[in-house]
């Protein structure tokens, strides 16, 4: 027993490997840290899917308008303003919710903020869609008619998506997703 070392280590990995797992200078550690910061349950929710639809189709709408000579009709300036502004704001809001900013900024009333944002976005997109759809003339400029008509269609779909987001954010603001079993009235 005299030749048994006084200190025995049971580590099965090297200290270099531990530094990589802790987020040292490796890409694996960085991606592990980023994915632990993300709220993956939000990505699988209906509001997140609606926000991704708003982001993707909103981008498609303003790309279609931007690819046509939209300066011929001044109304397309409003449509571009609404589409680009709400696309940027929705992307920022999506990333803020995805990375859990609402847990860090607790002084902001997030349910009502998101509800008001989606309500205002719905109203703005209704006006932009109506302006876009009313200015599409099939015989005026036949070369870009398809661009403007497709932009009007995607504007309608994004308007419906913002309306659905406003509805779900209203349910979230009311509490518990509108579940009647959780809403009890004291008697």
mmCIF file with all atom_site columns, C-alpha atoms in Angstrom:
data_model
loop_
_atom_site.group_PDB
_atom_site.id
_atom_site.type_symbol
_atom_site.label_atom_id
_atom_site.label_alt_id
_atom_site.label_comp_id
_atom_site.label_asym_id
_atom_site.label_entity_id
_atom_site.label_seq_id
_atom_site.pdbx_PDB_ins_code
_atom_site.Cartn_x
_atom_site.Cartn_y
_atom_site.Cartn_z
_atom_site.occupancy
_atom_site.B_iso_or_equiv
_atom_site.pdbx_formal_charge
_atom_site.auth_seq_id
_atom_site.auth_comp_id
_atom_site.auth_asym_id
_atom_site.auth_atom_id
_atom_site.pdbx_PDB_model_num
ATOM 1   C CA . UNK A 1 1   ? 0.000   0.000  0.000   1.00 0.00 ? 1   UNK A CA 1
ATOM 2   C CA . UNK A 1 2   ? 2.977   2.249  0.271   1.00 0.00 ? 2   UNK A CA 1
ATOM 3   C CA . UNK A 1 3   ? 3.197   2.825  -3.488  1.00 0.00 ? 3   UNK A CA 1
ATOM 4   C CA . UNK A 1 4   ? -0.442  4.029  -3.838  1.00 0.00 ? 4   UNK A CA 1
ATOM 5   C CA . UNK A 1 5   ? -0.426  7.766  -4.600  1.00 0.00 ? 5   UNK A CA 1
ATOM 6   C CA . UNK A 1 6   ? -1.813  10.060 -1.960  1.00 0.00 ? 6   UNK A CA 1
ATOM 7   C CA . UNK A 1 7   ? -3.910  12.054 -4.461  1.00 0.00 ? 7   UNK A CA 1
ATOM 8   C CA . UNK A 1 8   ? -5.933  10.218 -7.057  1.00 0.00 ? 8   UNK A CA 1
ATOM 9   C CA . UNK A 1 9   ? -7.790  12.027 -9.801  1.00 0.00 ? 9   UNK A CA 1
ATOM 10  C CA . UNK A 1 10  ? -10.860 10.568 -11.474 1.00 0.00 ? 10  UNK A CA 1
ATOM 11  C CA . UNK A 1 11  ? -11.110 13.061 -14.339 1.00 0.00 ? 11  UNK A CA 1
ATOM 12  C CA . UNK A 1 12  ? -11.800 11.471 -17.684 1.00 0.00 ? 12  UNK A CA 1
ATOM 13  C CA . UNK A 1 13  ? -11.247 14.573 -19.762 1.00 0.00 ? 13  UNK A CA 1
ATOM 14  C CA . UNK A 1 14  ? -8.502  17.087 -20.143 1.00 0.00 ? 14  UNK A CA 1
ATOM 15  C CA . UNK A 1 15  ? -8.771  20.663 -18.822 1.00 0.00 ? 15  UNK A CA 1
ATOM 16  C CA . UNK A 1 16  ? -8.541  21.881 -22.447 1.00 0.00 ? 16  UNK A CA 1
ATOM 17  C CA . UNK A 1 17  ? -11.774 20.044 -23.252 1.00 0.00 ? 17  UNK A CA 1
ATOM 18  C CA . UNK A 1 18  ? -13.551 21.635 -20.265 1.00 0.00 ? 18  UNK A CA 1
ATOM 19  C CA . UNK A 1 19  ? -12.632 25.106 -21.475 1.00 0.00 ? 19  UNK A CA 1
ATOM 20  C CA . UNK A 1 20  ? -14.194 24.385 -24.857 1.00 0.00 ? 20  UNK A CA 1
ATOM 21  C CA . UNK A 1 21  ? -17.444 23.205 -23.295 1.00 0.00 ? 21  UNK A CA 1
ATOM 22  C CA . UNK A 1 22  ? -17.631 26.255 -21.056 1.00 0.00 ? 22  UNK A CA 1
ATOM 23  C CA . UNK A 1 23  ? -17.600 28.560 -24.058 1.00 0.00 ? 23  UNK A CA 1
ATOM 24  C CA . UNK A 1 24  ? -13.867 29.238 -24.248 1.00 0.00 ? 24  UNK A CA 1
ATOM 25  C CA . UNK A 1 25  ? -12.681 30.081 -27.734 1.00 0.00 ? 25  UNK A CA 1
ATOM 26  C CA . UNK A 1 26  ? -14.518 27.345 -29.585 1.00 0.00 ? 26  UNK A CA 1
ATOM 27  C CA . UNK A 1 27  ? -17.492 27.593 -31.875 1.00 0.00 ? 27  UNK A CA 1
ATOM 28  C CA . UNK A 1 28  ? -19.169 24.699 -30.082 1.00 0.00 ? 28  UNK A CA 1
ATOM 29  C CA . UNK A 1 29  ? -19.142 26.576 -26.787 1.00 0.00 ? 29  UNK A CA 1
ATOM 30  C CA . UNK A 1 30  ? -20.472 29.714 -28.450 1.00 0.00 ? 30  UNK A CA 1
ATOM 31  C CA . UNK A 1 31  ? -23.361 27.896 -30.086 1.00 0.00 ? 31  UNK A CA 1
ATOM 32  C CA . UNK A 1 32  ? -24.128 26.111 -26.825 1.00 0.00 ? 32  UNK A CA 1
ATOM 33  C CA . UNK A 1 33  ? -24.324 29.454 -25.040 1.00 0.00 ? 33  UNK A CA 1
ATOM 34  C CA . UNK A 1 34  ? -26.531 31.003 -27.744 1.00 0.00 ? 34  UNK A CA 1
ATOM 35  C CA . UNK A 1 35  ? -28.965 28.106 -27.803 1.00 0.00 ? 35  UNK A CA 1
ATOM 36  C CA . UNK A 1 36  ? -29.294 28.136 -24.016 1.00 0.00 ? 36  UNK A CA 1
ATOM 37  C CA . UNK A 1 37  ? -30.225 31.827 -24.180 1.00 0.00 ? 37  UNK A CA 1
ATOM 38  C CA . UNK A 1 38  ? -32.969 31.189 -26.760 1.00 0.00 ? 38  UNK A CA 1
ATOM 39  C CA . UNK A 1 39  ? -36.518 30.441 -25.705 1.00 0.00 ? 39  UNK A CA 1
ATOM 40  C CA . UNK A 1 40  ? -37.210 27.367 -27.816 1.00 0.00 ? 40  UNK A CA 1
ATOM 41  C CA . UNK A 1 41  ? -40.765 27.012 -26.499 1.00 0.00 ? 41  UNK A CA 1
ATOM 42  C CA . UNK A 1 42  ? -41.527 30.412 -28.028 1.00 0.00 ? 42  UNK A CA 1
ATOM 43  C CA . UNK A 1 43  ? -40.346 29.258 -31.457 1.00 0.00 ? 43  UNK A CA 1
ATOM 44  C CA . UNK A 1 44  ? -42.905 26.432 -31.368 1.00 0.00 ? 44  UNK A CA 1
ATOM 45  C CA . UNK A 1 45  ? -45.815 28.691 -30.359 1.00 0.00 ? 45  UNK A CA 1
ATOM 46  C CA . UNK A 1 46  ? -48.523 30.118 -32.602 1.00 0.00 ? 46  UNK A CA 1
ATOM 47  C CA . UNK A 1 47  ? -47.491 33.767 -31.987 1.00 0.00 ? 47  UNK A CA 1
ATOM 48  C CA . UNK A 1 48  ? -43.922 32.965 -33.040 1.00 0.00 ? 48  UNK A CA 1
ATOM 49  C CA . UNK A 1 49  ? -45.088 31.225 -36.208 1.00 0.00 ? 49  UNK A CA 1
ATOM 50  C CA . UNK A 1 50  ? -47.287 34.225 -37.002 1.00 0.00 ? 50  UNK A CA 1
ATOM 51  C CA . UNK A 1 51  ? -44.343 36.570 -36.445 1.00 0.00 ? 51  UNK A CA 1
ATOM 52  C CA . UNK A 1 52  ? -42.174 34.479 -38.769 1.00 0.00 ? 52  UNK A CA 1
ATOM 53  C CA . UNK A 1 53  ? -44.943 34.636 -41.402 1.00 0.00 ? 53  UNK A CA 1
ATOM 54  C CA . UNK A 1 54  ? -45.163 38.415 -40.936 1.00 0.00 ? 54  UNK A CA 1
ATOM 55  C CA . UNK A 1 55  ? -41.402 38.760 -41.312 1.00 0.00 ? 55  UNK A CA 1
ATOM 56  C CA . UNK A 1 56  ? -41.099 36.516 -44.370 1.00 0.00 ? 56  UNK A CA 1
ATOM 57  C CA . UNK A 1 57  ? -44.174 37.698 -46.276 1.00 0.00 ? 57  UNK A CA 1
ATOM 58  C CA . UNK A 1 58  ? -43.614 41.328 -45.296 1.00 0.00 ? 58  UNK A CA 1
ATOM 59  C CA . UNK A 1 59  ? -40.124 41.092 -46.755 1.00 0.00 ? 59  UNK A CA 1
ATOM 60  C CA . UNK A 1 60  ? -41.574 39.526 -49.890 1.00 0.00 ? 60  UNK A CA 1
ATOM 61  C CA . UNK A 1 61  ? -44.180 42.284 -50.186 1.00 0.00 ? 61  UNK A CA 1
ATOM 62  C CA . UNK A 1 62  ? -41.797 45.198 -49.966 1.00 0.00 ? 62  UNK A CA 1
ATOM 63  C CA . UNK A 1 63  ? -39.286 43.429 -52.218 1.00 0.00 ? 63  UNK A CA 1
ATOM 64  C CA . UNK A 1 64  ? -41.980 43.102 -54.892 1.00 0.00 ? 64  UNK A CA 1
ATOM 65  C CA . UNK A 1 65  ? -42.878 46.770 -54.614 1.00 0.00 ? 65  UNK A CA 1
ATOM 66  C CA . UNK A 1 66  ? -39.245 47.868 -54.561 1.00 0.00 ? 66  UNK A CA 1
ATOM 67  C CA . UNK A 1 67  ? -38.524 45.882 -57.730 1.00 0.00 ? 67  UNK A CA 1
ATOM 68  C CA . UNK A 1 68  ? -41.181 47.820 -59.668 1.00 0.00 ? 68  UNK A CA 1
ATOM 69  C CA . UNK A 1 69  ? -41.186 51.527 -60.517 1.00 0.00 ? 69  UNK A CA 1
ATOM 70  C CA . UNK A 1 70  ? -43.207 52.426 -57.439 1.00 0.00 ? 70  UNK A CA 1
ATOM 71  C CA . UNK A 1 71  ? -42.433 56.141 -57.748 1.00 0.00 ? 71  UNK A CA 1
ATOM 72  C CA . UNK A 1 72  ? -45.058 56.433 -60.514 1.00 0.00 ? 72  UNK A CA 1
ATOM 73  C CA . UNK A 1 73  ? -47.765 56.295 -57.837 1.00 0.00 ? 73  UNK A CA 1
ATOM 74  C CA . UNK A 1 74  ? -47.170 58.272 -54.638 1.00 0.00 ? 74  UNK A CA 1
ATOM 75  C CA . UNK A 1 75  ? -49.367 55.861 -52.678 1.00 0.00 ? 75  UNK A CA 1
ATOM 76  C CA . UNK A 1 76  ? -46.663 53.203 -52.906 1.00 0.00 ? 76  UNK A CA 1
ATOM 77  C CA . UNK A 1 77  ? -44.449 55.404 -50.744 1.00 0.00 ? 77  UNK A CA 1
ATOM 78  C CA . UNK A 1 78  ? -46.896 54.815 -47.894 1.00 0.00 ? 78  UNK A CA 1
ATOM 79  C CA . UNK A 1 79  ? -47.022 51.092 -48.621 1.00 0.00 ? 79  UNK A CA 1
ATOM 80  C CA . UNK A 1 80  ? -43.218 50.889 -48.623 1.00 0.00 ? 80  UNK A CA 1
ATOM 81  C CA . UNK A 1 81  ? -42.979 52.907 -45.397 1.00 0.00 ? 81  UNK A CA 1
ATOM 82  C CA . UNK A 1 82  ? -45.452 50.642 -43.587 1.00 0.00 ? 82  UNK A CA 1
ATOM 83  C CA . UNK A 1 83  ? -43.983 47.414 -44.956 1.00 0.00 ? 83  UNK A CA 1
ATOM 84  C CA . UNK A 1 84  ? -40.329 48.240 -44.259 1.00 0.00 ? 84  UNK A CA 1
ATOM 85  C CA . UNK A 1 85  ? -40.930 49.863 -40.864 1.00 0.00 ? 85  UNK A CA 1
ATOM 86  C CA . UNK A 1 86  ? -43.107 47.040 -39.563 1.00 0.00 ? 86  UNK A CA 1
ATOM 87  C CA . UNK A 1 87  ? -40.742 44.431 -40.993 1.00 0.00 ? 87  UNK A CA 1
ATOM 88  C CA . UNK A 1 88  ? -37.836 45.953 -39.055 1.00 0.00 ? 88  UNK A CA 1
ATOM 89  C CA . UNK A 1 89  ? -39.863 46.380 -35.845 1.00 0.00 ? 89  UNK A CA 1
ATOM 90  C CA . UNK A 1 90  ? -41.322 42.867 -36.036 1.00 0.00 ? 90  UNK A CA 1
ATOM 91  C CA . UNK A 1 91  ? -37.867 41.376 -36.570 1.00 0.00 ? 91  UNK A CA 1
ATOM 92  C CA . UNK A 1 92  ? -36.539 43.265 -33.546 1.00 0.00 ? 92  UNK A CA 1
ATOM 93  C CA . UNK A 1 93  ? -39.550 42.245 -31.418 1.00 0.00 ? 93  UNK A CA 1
ATOM 94  C CA . UNK A 1 94  ? -39.188 38.614 -32.504 1.00 0.00 ? 94  UNK A CA 1
ATOM 95  C CA . UNK A 1 95  ? -35.512 38.560 -31.536 1.00 0.00 ? 95  UNK A CA 1
ATOM 96  C CA . UNK A 1 96  ? -36.223 40.294 -28.223 1.00 0.00 ? 96  UNK A CA 1
ATOM 97  C CA . UNK A 1 97  ? -38.849 37.713 -27.284 1.00 0.00 ? 97  UNK A CA 1
ATOM 98  C CA . UNK A 1 98  ? -36.728 34.841 -28.616 1.00 0.00 ? 98  UNK A CA 1
ATOM 99  C CA . UNK A 1 99  ? -33.763 35.796 -26.440 1.00 0.00 ? 99  UNK A CA 1
ATOM 100 C CA . UNK A 1 100 ? -35.890 36.467 -23.351 1.00 0.00 ? 100 UNK A CA 1
ATOM 101 C CA . UNK A 1 101 ? -35.555 40.224 -23.082 1.00 0.00 ? 101 UNK A CA 1
ATOM 102 C CA . UNK A 1 102 ? -38.897 40.379 -21.280 1.00 0.00 ? 102 UNK A CA 1
ATOM 103 C CA . UNK A 1 103 ? -37.300 38.586 -18.306 1.00 0.00 ? 103 UNK A CA 1
ATOM 104 C CA . UNK A 1 104 ? -34.509 41.181 -18.208 1.00 0.00 ? 104 UNK A CA 1
ATOM 105 C CA . UNK A 1 105 ? -36.708 44.257 -18.720 1.00 0.00 ? 105 UNK A CA 1
ATOM 106 C CA . UNK A 1 106 ? -39.402 43.578 -16.155 1.00 0.00 ? 106 UNK A CA 1
ATOM 107 C CA . UNK A 1 107 ? -40.512 47.208 -15.922 1.00 0.00 ? 107 UNK A CA 1
ATOM 108 C CA . UNK A 1 108 ? -42.063 46.969 -19.424 1.00 0.00 ? 108 UNK A CA 1
ATOM 109 C CA . UNK A 1 109 ? -45.611 45.541 -19.429 1.00 0.00 ? 109 UNK A CA 1
ATOM 110 C CA . UNK A 1 110 ? -44.854 43.066 -22.231 1.00 0.00 ? 110 UNK A CA 1
ATOM 111 C CA . UNK A 1 111 ? -48.310 41.544 -22.827 1.00 0.00 ? 111 UNK A CA 1
ATOM 112 C CA . UNK A 1 112 ? -49.982 44.917 -23.349 1.00 0.00 ? 112 UNK A CA 1
ATOM 113 C CA . UNK A 1 113 ? -46.987 46.267 -25.296 1.00 0.00 ? 113 UNK A CA 1
ATOM 114 C CA . UNK A 1 114 ? -47.113 43.368 -27.754 1.00 0.00 ? 114 UNK A CA 1
ATOM 115 C CA . UNK A 1 115 ? -50.915 43.635 -27.981 1.00 0.00 ? 115 UNK A CA 1
ATOM 116 C CA . UNK A 1 116 ? -50.798 47.378 -28.760 1.00 0.00 ? 116 UNK A CA 1
ATOM 117 C CA . UNK A 1 117 ? -47.992 46.842 -31.269 1.00 0.00 ? 117 UNK A CA 1
ATOM 118 C CA . UNK A 1 118 ? -49.909 44.132 -33.121 1.00 0.00 ? 118 UNK A CA 1
ATOM 119 C CA . UNK A 1 119 ? -53.113 46.193 -33.069 1.00 0.00 ? 119 UNK A CA 1
ATOM 120 C CA . UNK A 1 120 ? -51.390 49.278 -34.490 1.00 0.00 ? 120 UNK A CA 1
ATOM 121 C CA . UNK A 1 121 ? -49.554 47.139 -37.041 1.00 0.00 ? 121 UNK A CA 1
ATOM 122 C CA . UNK A 1 122 ? -52.860 45.621 -38.149 1.00 0.00 ? 122 UNK A CA 1
ATOM 123 C CA . UNK A 1 123 ? -54.426 49.042 -38.686 1.00 0.00 ? 123 UNK A CA 1
ATOM 124 C CA . UNK A 1 124 ? -51.367 50.312 -40.563 1.00 0.00 ? 124 UNK A CA 1
ATOM 125 C CA . UNK A 1 125 ? -51.250 47.229 -42.762 1.00 0.00 ? 125 UNK A CA 1
ATOM 126 C CA . UNK A 1 126 ? -54.979 47.531 -43.535 1.00 0.00 ? 126 UNK A CA 1
ATOM 127 C CA . UNK A 1 127 ? -54.393 51.055 -44.822 1.00 0.00 ? 127 UNK A CA 1
ATOM 128 C CA . UNK A 1 128 ? -51.295 49.986 -46.762 1.00 0.00 ? 128 UNK A CA 1
ATOM 129 C CA . UNK A 1 129 ? -53.100 46.995 -48.269 1.00 0.00 ? 129 UNK A CA 1
ATOM 130 C CA . UNK A 1 130 ? -56.081 49.125 -49.329 1.00 0.00 ? 130 UNK A CA 1
ATOM 131 C CA . UNK A 1 131 ? -53.779 51.727 -50.860 1.00 0.00 ? 131 UNK A CA 1
ATOM 132 C CA . UNK A 1 132 ? -51.813 49.025 -52.669 1.00 0.00 ? 132 UNK A CA 1
ATOM 133 C CA . UNK A 1 133 ? -54.860 47.146 -53.928 1.00 0.00 ? 133 UNK A CA 1
ATOM 134 C CA . UNK A 1 134 ? -56.687 50.274 -55.085 1.00 0.00 ? 134 UNK A CA 1
ATOM 135 C CA . UNK A 1 135 ? -53.736 51.480 -57.157 1.00 0.00 ? 135 UNK A CA 1
ATOM 136 C CA . UNK A 1 136 ? -53.187 48.235 -59.083 1.00 0.00 ? 136 UNK A CA 1
ATOM 137 C CA . UNK A 1 137 ? -54.393 48.852 -62.639 1.00 0.00 ? 137 UNK A CA 1
ATOM 138 C CA . UNK A 1 138 ? -54.188 45.923 -65.033 1.00 0.00 ? 138 UNK A CA 1
ATOM 139 C CA . UNK A 1 139 ? -54.033 48.025 -68.207 1.00 0.00 ? 139 UNK A CA 1
ATOM 140 C CA . UNK A 1 140 ? -51.907 50.949 -67.047 1.00 0.00 ? 140 UNK A CA 1
ATOM 141 C CA . UNK A 1 141 ? -48.504 49.337 -66.794 1.00 0.00 ? 141 UNK A CA 1
ATOM 142 C CA . UNK A 1 142 ? -48.748 45.717 -67.848 1.00 0.00 ? 142 UNK A CA 1
ATOM 143 C CA . UNK A 1 143 ? -45.059 45.013 -67.281 1.00 0.00 ? 143 UNK A CA 1
ATOM 144 C CA . UNK A 1 144 ? -45.202 45.461 -63.502 1.00 0.00 ? 144 UNK A CA 1
ATOM 145 C CA . UNK A 1 145 ? -48.846 44.577 -62.965 1.00 0.00 ? 145 UNK A CA 1
ATOM 146 C CA . UNK A 1 146 ? -47.878 41.146 -61.589 1.00 0.00 ? 146 UNK A CA 1
ATOM 147 C CA . UNK A 1 147 ? -45.480 42.674 -59.060 1.00 0.00 ? 147 UNK A CA 1
ATOM 148 C CA . UNK A 1 148 ? -48.051 45.099 -57.692 1.00 0.00 ? 148 UNK A CA 1
ATOM 149 C CA . UNK A 1 149 ? -50.865 42.533 -57.683 1.00 0.00 ? 149 UNK A CA 1
ATOM 150 C CA . UNK A 1 150 ? -48.676 39.998 -55.872 1.00 0.00 ? 150 UNK A CA 1
ATOM 151 C CA . UNK A 1 151 ? -47.618 42.696 -53.410 1.00 0.00 ? 151 UNK A CA 1
ATOM 152 C CA . UNK A 1 152 ? -51.298 43.446 -52.742 1.00 0.00 ? 152 UNK A CA 1
ATOM 153 C CA . UNK A 1 153 ? -51.981 39.747 -52.169 1.00 0.00 ? 153 UNK A CA 1
ATOM 154 C CA . UNK A 1 154 ? -49.070 39.357 -49.753 1.00 0.00 ? 154 UNK A CA 1
ATOM 155 C CA . UNK A 1 155 ? -50.133 42.593 -48.069 1.00 0.00 ? 155 UNK A CA 1
ATOM 156 C CA . UNK A 1 156 ? -53.545 41.030 -47.437 1.00 0.00 ? 156 UNK A CA 1
ATOM 157 C CA . UNK A 1 157 ? -51.972 37.874 -46.008 1.00 0.00 ? 157 UNK A CA 1
ATOM 158 C CA . UNK A 1 158 ? -49.654 39.886 -43.742 1.00 0.00 ? 158 UNK A CA 1
ATOM 159 C CA . UNK A 1 159 ? -52.652 41.975 -42.617 1.00 0.00 ? 159 UNK A CA 1
ATOM 160 C CA . UNK A 1 160 ? -54.471 38.796 -41.599 1.00 0.00 ? 160 UNK A CA 1
ATOM 161 C CA . UNK A 1 161 ? -51.331 37.535 -39.830 1.00 0.00 ? 161 UNK A CA 1
ATOM 162 C CA . UNK A 1 162 ? -51.032 40.784 -37.858 1.00 0.00 ? 162 UNK A CA 1
ATOM 163 C CA . UNK A 1 163 ? -54.737 40.567 -37.006 1.00 0.00 ? 163 UNK A CA 1
ATOM 164 C CA . UNK A 1 164 ? -54.292 37.014 -35.734 1.00 0.00 ? 164 UNK A CA 1
ATOM 165 C CA . UNK A 1 165 ? -51.237 38.127 -33.749 1.00 0.00 ? 165 UNK A CA 1
ATOM 166 C CA . UNK A 1 166 ? -53.301 40.921 -32.236 1.00 0.00 ? 166 UNK A CA 1
ATOM 167 C CA . UNK A 1 167 ? -55.966 38.389 -31.262 1.00 0.00 ? 167 UNK A CA 1
ATOM 168 C CA . UNK A 1 168 ? -53.474 35.997 -29.647 1.00 0.00 ? 168 UNK A CA 1
ATOM 169 C CA . UNK A 1 169 ? -51.687 38.823 -27.874 1.00 0.00 ? 169 UNK A CA 1
ATOM 170 C CA . UNK A 1 170 ? -55.077 39.978 -26.568 1.00 0.00 ? 170 UNK A CA 1
ATOM 171 C CA . UNK A 1 171 ? -55.658 36.484 -25.181 1.00 0.00 ? 171 UNK A CA 1
ATOM 172 C CA . UNK A 1 172 ? -52.182 36.565 -23.642 1.00 0.00 ? 172 UNK A CA 1
ATOM 173 C CA . UNK A 1 173 ? -52.902 39.963 -22.111 1.00 0.00 ? 173 UNK A CA 1
ATOM 174 C CA . UNK A 1 174 ? -56.177 38.673 -20.654 1.00 0.00 ? 174 UNK A CA 1
ATOM 175 C CA . UNK A 1 175 ? -54.197 35.855 -19.076 1.00 0.00 ? 175 UNK A CA 1
ATOM 176 C CA . UNK A 1 176 ? -53.721 32.117 -19.523 1.00 0.00 ? 176 UNK A CA 1
ATOM 177 C CA . UNK A 1 177 ? -54.503 32.186 -23.225 1.00 0.00 ? 177 UNK A CA 1
ATOM 178 C CA . UNK A 1 178 ? -58.205 32.660 -22.613 1.00 0.00 ? 178 UNK A CA 1
ATOM 179 C CA . UNK A 1 179 ? -58.655 29.305 -20.879 1.00 0.00 ? 179 UNK A CA 1
ATOM 180 C CA . UNK A 1 180 ? -62.057 29.347 -19.207 1.00 0.00 ? 180 UNK A CA 1
ATOM 181 C CA . UNK A 1 181 ? -61.016 26.689 -16.680 1.00 0.00 ? 181 UNK A CA 1
ATOM 182 C CA . UNK A 1 182 ? -58.411 29.029 -15.191 1.00 0.00 ? 182 UNK A CA 1
ATOM 183 C CA . UNK A 1 183 ? -60.685 32.075 -15.030 1.00 0.00 ? 183 UNK A CA 1
ATOM 184 C CA . UNK A 1 184 ? -62.673 31.757 -11.863 1.00 0.00 ? 184 UNK A CA 1
ATOM 185 C CA . UNK A 1 185 ? -65.043 34.303 -10.457 1.00 0.00 ? 185 UNK A CA 1
ATOM 186 C CA . UNK A 1 186 ? -65.342 34.422 -6.666  1.00 0.00 ? 186 UNK A CA 1
ATOM 187 C CA . UNK A 1 187 ? -68.898 33.925 -5.414  1.00 0.00 ? 187 UNK A CA 1
#
